[in-house]
Short mmCIF file of C-alpha atoms in Angstrom, two decimals:
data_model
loop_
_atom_site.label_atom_id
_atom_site.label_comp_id
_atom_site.label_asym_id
_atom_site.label_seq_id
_atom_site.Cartn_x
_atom_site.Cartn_y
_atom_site.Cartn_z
CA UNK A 15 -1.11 5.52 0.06
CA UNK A 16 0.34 9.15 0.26
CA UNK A 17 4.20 9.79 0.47
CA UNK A 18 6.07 9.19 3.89
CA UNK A 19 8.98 10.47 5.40
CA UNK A 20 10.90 7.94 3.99
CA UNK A 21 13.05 8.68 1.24
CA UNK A 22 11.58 6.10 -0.60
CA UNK A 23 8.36 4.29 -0.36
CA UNK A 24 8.56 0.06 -0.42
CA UNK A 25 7.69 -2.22 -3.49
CA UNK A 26 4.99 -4.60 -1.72
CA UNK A 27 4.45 -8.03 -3.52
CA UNK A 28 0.95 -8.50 -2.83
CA UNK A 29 -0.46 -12.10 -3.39
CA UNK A 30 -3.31 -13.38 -5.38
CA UNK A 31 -5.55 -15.78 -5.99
CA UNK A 32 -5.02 -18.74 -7.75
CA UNK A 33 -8.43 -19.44 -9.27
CA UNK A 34 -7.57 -17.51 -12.44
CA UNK A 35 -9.39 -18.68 -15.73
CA UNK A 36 -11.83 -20.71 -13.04
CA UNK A 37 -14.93 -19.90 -11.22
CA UNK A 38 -13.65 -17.03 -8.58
CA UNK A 39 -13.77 -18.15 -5.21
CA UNK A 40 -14.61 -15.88 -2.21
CA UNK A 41 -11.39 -13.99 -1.70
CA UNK A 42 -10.88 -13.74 1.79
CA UNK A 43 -10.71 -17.55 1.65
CA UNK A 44 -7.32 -17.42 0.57
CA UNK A 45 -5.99 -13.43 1.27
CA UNK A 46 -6.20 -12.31 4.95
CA UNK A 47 -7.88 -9.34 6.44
CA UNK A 48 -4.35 -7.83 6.53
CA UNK A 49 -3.24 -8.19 3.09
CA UNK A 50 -7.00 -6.59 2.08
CA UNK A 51 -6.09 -3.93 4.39
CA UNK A 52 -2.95 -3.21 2.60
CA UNK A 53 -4.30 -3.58 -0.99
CA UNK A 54 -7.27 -1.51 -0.47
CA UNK A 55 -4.67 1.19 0.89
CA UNK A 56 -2.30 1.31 -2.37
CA UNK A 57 -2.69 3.99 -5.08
CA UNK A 58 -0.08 2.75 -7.62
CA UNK A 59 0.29 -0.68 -8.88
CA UNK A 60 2.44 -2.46 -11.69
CA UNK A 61 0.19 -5.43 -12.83
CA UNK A 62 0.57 -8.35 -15.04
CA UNK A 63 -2.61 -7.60 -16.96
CA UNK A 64 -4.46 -4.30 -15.86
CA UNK A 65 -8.35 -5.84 -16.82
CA UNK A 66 -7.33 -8.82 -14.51
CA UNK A 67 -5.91 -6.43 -11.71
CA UNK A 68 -8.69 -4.01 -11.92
CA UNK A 69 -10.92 -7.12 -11.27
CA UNK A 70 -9.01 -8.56 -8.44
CA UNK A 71 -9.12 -4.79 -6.60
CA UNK A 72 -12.96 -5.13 -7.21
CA UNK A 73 -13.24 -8.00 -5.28
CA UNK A 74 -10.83 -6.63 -2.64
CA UNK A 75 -13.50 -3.56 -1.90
CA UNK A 76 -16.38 -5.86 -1.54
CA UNK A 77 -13.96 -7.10 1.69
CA UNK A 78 -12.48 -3.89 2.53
CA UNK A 79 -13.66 -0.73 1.11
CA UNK A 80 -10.80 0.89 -1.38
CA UNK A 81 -9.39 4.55 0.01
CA UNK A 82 -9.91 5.89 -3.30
CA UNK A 83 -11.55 5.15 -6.59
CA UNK A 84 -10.87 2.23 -8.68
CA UNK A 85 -10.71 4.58 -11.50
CA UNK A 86 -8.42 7.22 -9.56
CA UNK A 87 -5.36 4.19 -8.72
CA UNK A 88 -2.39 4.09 -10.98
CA UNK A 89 -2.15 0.56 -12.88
CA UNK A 90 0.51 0.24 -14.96
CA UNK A 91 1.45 -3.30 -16.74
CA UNK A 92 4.77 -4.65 -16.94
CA UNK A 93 6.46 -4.66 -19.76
CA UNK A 94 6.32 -7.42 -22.54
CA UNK A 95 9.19 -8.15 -25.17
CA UNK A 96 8.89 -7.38 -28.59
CA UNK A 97 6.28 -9.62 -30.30
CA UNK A 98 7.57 -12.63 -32.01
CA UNK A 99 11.16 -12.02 -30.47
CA UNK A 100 10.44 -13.67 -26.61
CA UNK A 101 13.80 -13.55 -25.81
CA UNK A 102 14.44 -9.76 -26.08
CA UNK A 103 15.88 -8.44 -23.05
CA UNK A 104 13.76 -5.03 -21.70
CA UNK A 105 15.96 -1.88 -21.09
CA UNK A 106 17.20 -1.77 -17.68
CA UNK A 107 15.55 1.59 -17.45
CA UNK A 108 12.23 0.61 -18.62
CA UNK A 109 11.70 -1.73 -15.21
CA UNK A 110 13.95 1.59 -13.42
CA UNK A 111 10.93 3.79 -14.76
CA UNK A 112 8.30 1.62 -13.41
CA UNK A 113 9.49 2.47 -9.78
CA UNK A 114 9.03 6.17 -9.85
CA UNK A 115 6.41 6.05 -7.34
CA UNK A 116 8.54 4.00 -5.08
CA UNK A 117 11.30 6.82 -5.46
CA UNK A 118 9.01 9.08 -5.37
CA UNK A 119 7.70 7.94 -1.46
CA UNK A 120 4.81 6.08 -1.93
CA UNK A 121 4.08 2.26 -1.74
CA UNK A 122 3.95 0.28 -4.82
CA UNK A 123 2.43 -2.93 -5.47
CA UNK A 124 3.05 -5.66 -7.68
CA UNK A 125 0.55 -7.69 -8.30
CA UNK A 126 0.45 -10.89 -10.70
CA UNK A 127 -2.16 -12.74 -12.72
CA UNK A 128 -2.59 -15.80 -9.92
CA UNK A 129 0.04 -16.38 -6.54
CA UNK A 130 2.81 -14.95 -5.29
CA UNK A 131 4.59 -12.09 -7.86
CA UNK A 132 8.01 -12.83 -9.34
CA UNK A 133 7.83 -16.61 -8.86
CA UNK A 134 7.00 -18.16 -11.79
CA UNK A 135 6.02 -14.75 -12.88
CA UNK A 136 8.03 -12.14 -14.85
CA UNK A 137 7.52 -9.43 -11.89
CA UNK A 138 10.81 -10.74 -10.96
CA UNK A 139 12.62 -8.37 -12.98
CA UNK A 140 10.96 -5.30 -11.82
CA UNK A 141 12.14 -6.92 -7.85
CA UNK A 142 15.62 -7.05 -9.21
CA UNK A 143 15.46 -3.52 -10.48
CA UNK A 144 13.84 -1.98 -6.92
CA UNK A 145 16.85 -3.78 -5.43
CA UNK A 146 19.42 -1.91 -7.73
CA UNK A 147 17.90 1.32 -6.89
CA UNK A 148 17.34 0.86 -3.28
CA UNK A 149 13.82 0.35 -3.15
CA UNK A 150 12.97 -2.03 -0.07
CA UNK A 151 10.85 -5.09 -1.23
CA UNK A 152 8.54 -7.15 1.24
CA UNK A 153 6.84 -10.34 0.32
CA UNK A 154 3.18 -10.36 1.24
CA UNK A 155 1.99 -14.22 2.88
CA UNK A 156 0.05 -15.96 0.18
CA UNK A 157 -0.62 -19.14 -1.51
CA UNK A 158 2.12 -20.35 -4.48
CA UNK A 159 0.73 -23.24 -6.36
CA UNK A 160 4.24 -24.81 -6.58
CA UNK A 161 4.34 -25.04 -3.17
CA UNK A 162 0.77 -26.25 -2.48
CA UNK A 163 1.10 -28.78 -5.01
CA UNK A 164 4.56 -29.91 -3.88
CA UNK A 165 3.40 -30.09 -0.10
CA UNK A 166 0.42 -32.28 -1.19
CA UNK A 167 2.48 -34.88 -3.66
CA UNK A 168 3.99 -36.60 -0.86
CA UNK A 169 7.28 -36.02 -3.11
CA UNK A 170 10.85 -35.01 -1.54
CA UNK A 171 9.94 -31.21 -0.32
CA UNK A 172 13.85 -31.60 0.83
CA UNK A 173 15.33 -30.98 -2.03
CA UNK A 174 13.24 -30.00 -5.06
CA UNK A 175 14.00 -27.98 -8.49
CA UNK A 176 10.99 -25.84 -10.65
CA UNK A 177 11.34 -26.10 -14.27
CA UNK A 178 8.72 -23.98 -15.64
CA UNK A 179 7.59 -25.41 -19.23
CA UNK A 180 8.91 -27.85 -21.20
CA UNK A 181 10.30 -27.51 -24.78
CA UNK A 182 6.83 -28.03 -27.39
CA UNK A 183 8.77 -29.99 -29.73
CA UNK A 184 8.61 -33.20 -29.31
CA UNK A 185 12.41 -34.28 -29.32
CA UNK A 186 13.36 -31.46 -27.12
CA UNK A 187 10.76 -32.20 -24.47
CA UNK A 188 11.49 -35.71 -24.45
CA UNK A 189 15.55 -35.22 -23.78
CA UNK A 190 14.84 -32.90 -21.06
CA UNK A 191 12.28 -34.81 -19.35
CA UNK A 192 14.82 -37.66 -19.38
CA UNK A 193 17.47 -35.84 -18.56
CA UNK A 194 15.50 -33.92 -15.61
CA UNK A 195 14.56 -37.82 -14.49
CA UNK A 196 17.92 -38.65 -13.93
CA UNK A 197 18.98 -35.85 -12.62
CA UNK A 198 15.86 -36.84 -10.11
CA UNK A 199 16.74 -40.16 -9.88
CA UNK A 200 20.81 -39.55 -9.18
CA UNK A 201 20.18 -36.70 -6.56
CA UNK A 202 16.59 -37.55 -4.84
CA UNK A 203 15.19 -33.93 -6.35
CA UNK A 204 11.00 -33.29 -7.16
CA UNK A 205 11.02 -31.80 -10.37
CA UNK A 206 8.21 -29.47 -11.18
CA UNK A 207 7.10 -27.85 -14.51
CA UNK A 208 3.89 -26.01 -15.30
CA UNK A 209 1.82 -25.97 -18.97
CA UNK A 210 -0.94 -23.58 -20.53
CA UNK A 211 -4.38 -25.52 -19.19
CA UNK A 212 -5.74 -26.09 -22.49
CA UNK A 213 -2.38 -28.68 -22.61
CA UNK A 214 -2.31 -30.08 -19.51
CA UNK A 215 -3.65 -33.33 -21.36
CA UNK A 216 -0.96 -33.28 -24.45
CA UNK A 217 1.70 -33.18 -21.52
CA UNK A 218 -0.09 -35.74 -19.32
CA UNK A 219 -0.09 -38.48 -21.86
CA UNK A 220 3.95 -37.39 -22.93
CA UNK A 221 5.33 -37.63 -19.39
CA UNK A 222 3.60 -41.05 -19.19
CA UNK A 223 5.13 -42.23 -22.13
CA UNK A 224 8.81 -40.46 -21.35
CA UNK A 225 9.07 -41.50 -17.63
CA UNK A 226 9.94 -45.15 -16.18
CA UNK A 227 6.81 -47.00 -14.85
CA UNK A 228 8.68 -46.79 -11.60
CA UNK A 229 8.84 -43.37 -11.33
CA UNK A 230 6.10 -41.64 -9.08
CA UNK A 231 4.14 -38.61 -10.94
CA UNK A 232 1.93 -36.14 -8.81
CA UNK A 233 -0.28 -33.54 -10.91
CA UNK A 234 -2.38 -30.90 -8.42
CA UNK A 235 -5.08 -29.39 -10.35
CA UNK A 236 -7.06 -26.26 -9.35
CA UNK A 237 -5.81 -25.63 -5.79
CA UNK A 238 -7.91 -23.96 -3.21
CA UNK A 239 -10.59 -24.03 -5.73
CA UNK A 240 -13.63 -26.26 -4.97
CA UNK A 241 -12.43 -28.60 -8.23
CA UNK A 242 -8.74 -28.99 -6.74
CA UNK A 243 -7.48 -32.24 -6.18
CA UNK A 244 -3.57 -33.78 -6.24
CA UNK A 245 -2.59 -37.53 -7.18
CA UNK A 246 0.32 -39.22 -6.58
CA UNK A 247 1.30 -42.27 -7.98
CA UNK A 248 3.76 -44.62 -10.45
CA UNK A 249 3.63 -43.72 -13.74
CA UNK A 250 2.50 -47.80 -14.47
CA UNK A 251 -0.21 -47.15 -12.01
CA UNK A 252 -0.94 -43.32 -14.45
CA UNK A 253 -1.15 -45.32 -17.69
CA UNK A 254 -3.18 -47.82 -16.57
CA UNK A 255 -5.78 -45.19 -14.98
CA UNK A 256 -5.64 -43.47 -18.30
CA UNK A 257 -6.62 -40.02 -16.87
CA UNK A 258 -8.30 -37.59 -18.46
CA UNK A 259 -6.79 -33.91 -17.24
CA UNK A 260 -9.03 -30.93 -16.75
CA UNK A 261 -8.26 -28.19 -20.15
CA UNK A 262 -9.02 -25.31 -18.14
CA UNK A 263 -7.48 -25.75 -13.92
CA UNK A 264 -3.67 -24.81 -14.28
CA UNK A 265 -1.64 -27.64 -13.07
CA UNK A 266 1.49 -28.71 -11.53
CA UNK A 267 3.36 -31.59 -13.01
CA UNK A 268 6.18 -33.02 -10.27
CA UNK A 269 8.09 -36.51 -11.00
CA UNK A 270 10.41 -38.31 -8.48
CA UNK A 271 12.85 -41.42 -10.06
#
């Protein structure tokens, strides 16, 4: 998309899929015609992973032809922190430098790996950093698995809190998951928390053993893909099932006391 009049062009947070590491489904099932419009438009992009990008702008052209190239487009990851040091924090002007285009007119996109970018997703930063330098960001419609999953559990949608991961070791995980039940149980909140696929089982089987038998657990698997299903019931009702979760369909975990 060429430079406008505008002094500055927009950061556009342009949805996804959500069948990532699954068998793709046809895109236009879950984007609509307008947000292909607007994709296929876009010459510069800030991506989560560039192979992944490049492959979800390949199945936007079969929909609606791309205005240039795939090879011509500007697709630029975002940055990572140092390996082995997750919690370094990324120089304010590293995210600044990633908005050039913006600043320099033109629309930019941000794109992540599966949903809506900067929820759940470390695009957030680069959203905070377009807001610091004046850079208008708009939200493109499109499907969040937190909020599919929630709307499906039959759990409080009211009032609701999203945890991300749990601690791996084993002591850690199990104080917050009791403290995040109480905390449930005292205020009427959902709590939600994500894990890699391949552990979707390992954290199955711990929330069953962590959480009262009264408490009701919902896990959506795989939504808007043709293996997505959600389940809601007591944990009691979840050990006695003794399910067997999918290692590959990212899930949502959500607990109500």
């Amino acid at each position: 998309m060429s430079a406008t009049n505008n002094p500055t062009g927009r950061l556009l947070l342009v949805p996804n899929t959500l069948d990532l590491g699954t068998e793709p489904e046809a895109i236009e099932t879950v984007l609509s015609p307008a947000i292909l419009a607007i994709a296929a438009r876009l010459d510069h992009w800030v991506v989560e992973n560039a192979k992944s990008a490049r492959a979800f702008l390949k199945r936007v052209d079969v929909c609606v032809p791309l205005h240039a190239p795939l090879q011509s487009l500007q697709i630029v990851e975002l940055p990572r922190p140092r390996k082995g040091d997750p919690n370094a924090q990324i120089d304010a002007q590293a995210w600044r430098a990633l908005l050039a285009p913006a600043l320099a007119g033109h629309d930019l996109g941000l794109l992540s790996e599966a949903g809506l970018p900067a929820v759940a997703d470390p695009g957030a930063a680069l959203v905070q950093a377009a807001h610091a330098a004046g850079v208008t960001v708009q939200p493109l419609p499109g499907a969040s698995s937190l909020t599919l999953a929630l709307a499906a559990s039959g759990l409080n949608g009211q009032r609701f809190a999203f945890e991300g991961y749990l601690p791996q070791e084993a002591s850690s995980r199990a104080q917050r998951v009791r403290e995040l039940e109480q905390r449930s149980r005292r205020e009427g909140q959902t709590q939600l928390v994500i894990e890699t696929p391949y552990r979707n089982q390992a954290l199955m089987t711990a929330l069953m053993q962590l959480l009262q038998a009264e408490t009701m657990l919902s896990v959506a698997c795989g939504l808007t893909s043709p293996a997505g299903w959600c389940k809601t019931q007591s944990v009691a009702n979840w050990r006695a099932a003794k399910p067997e979760l999918p290692d590959k369909l990212p899930a949502v975990f959500m607990w109500q006391g």
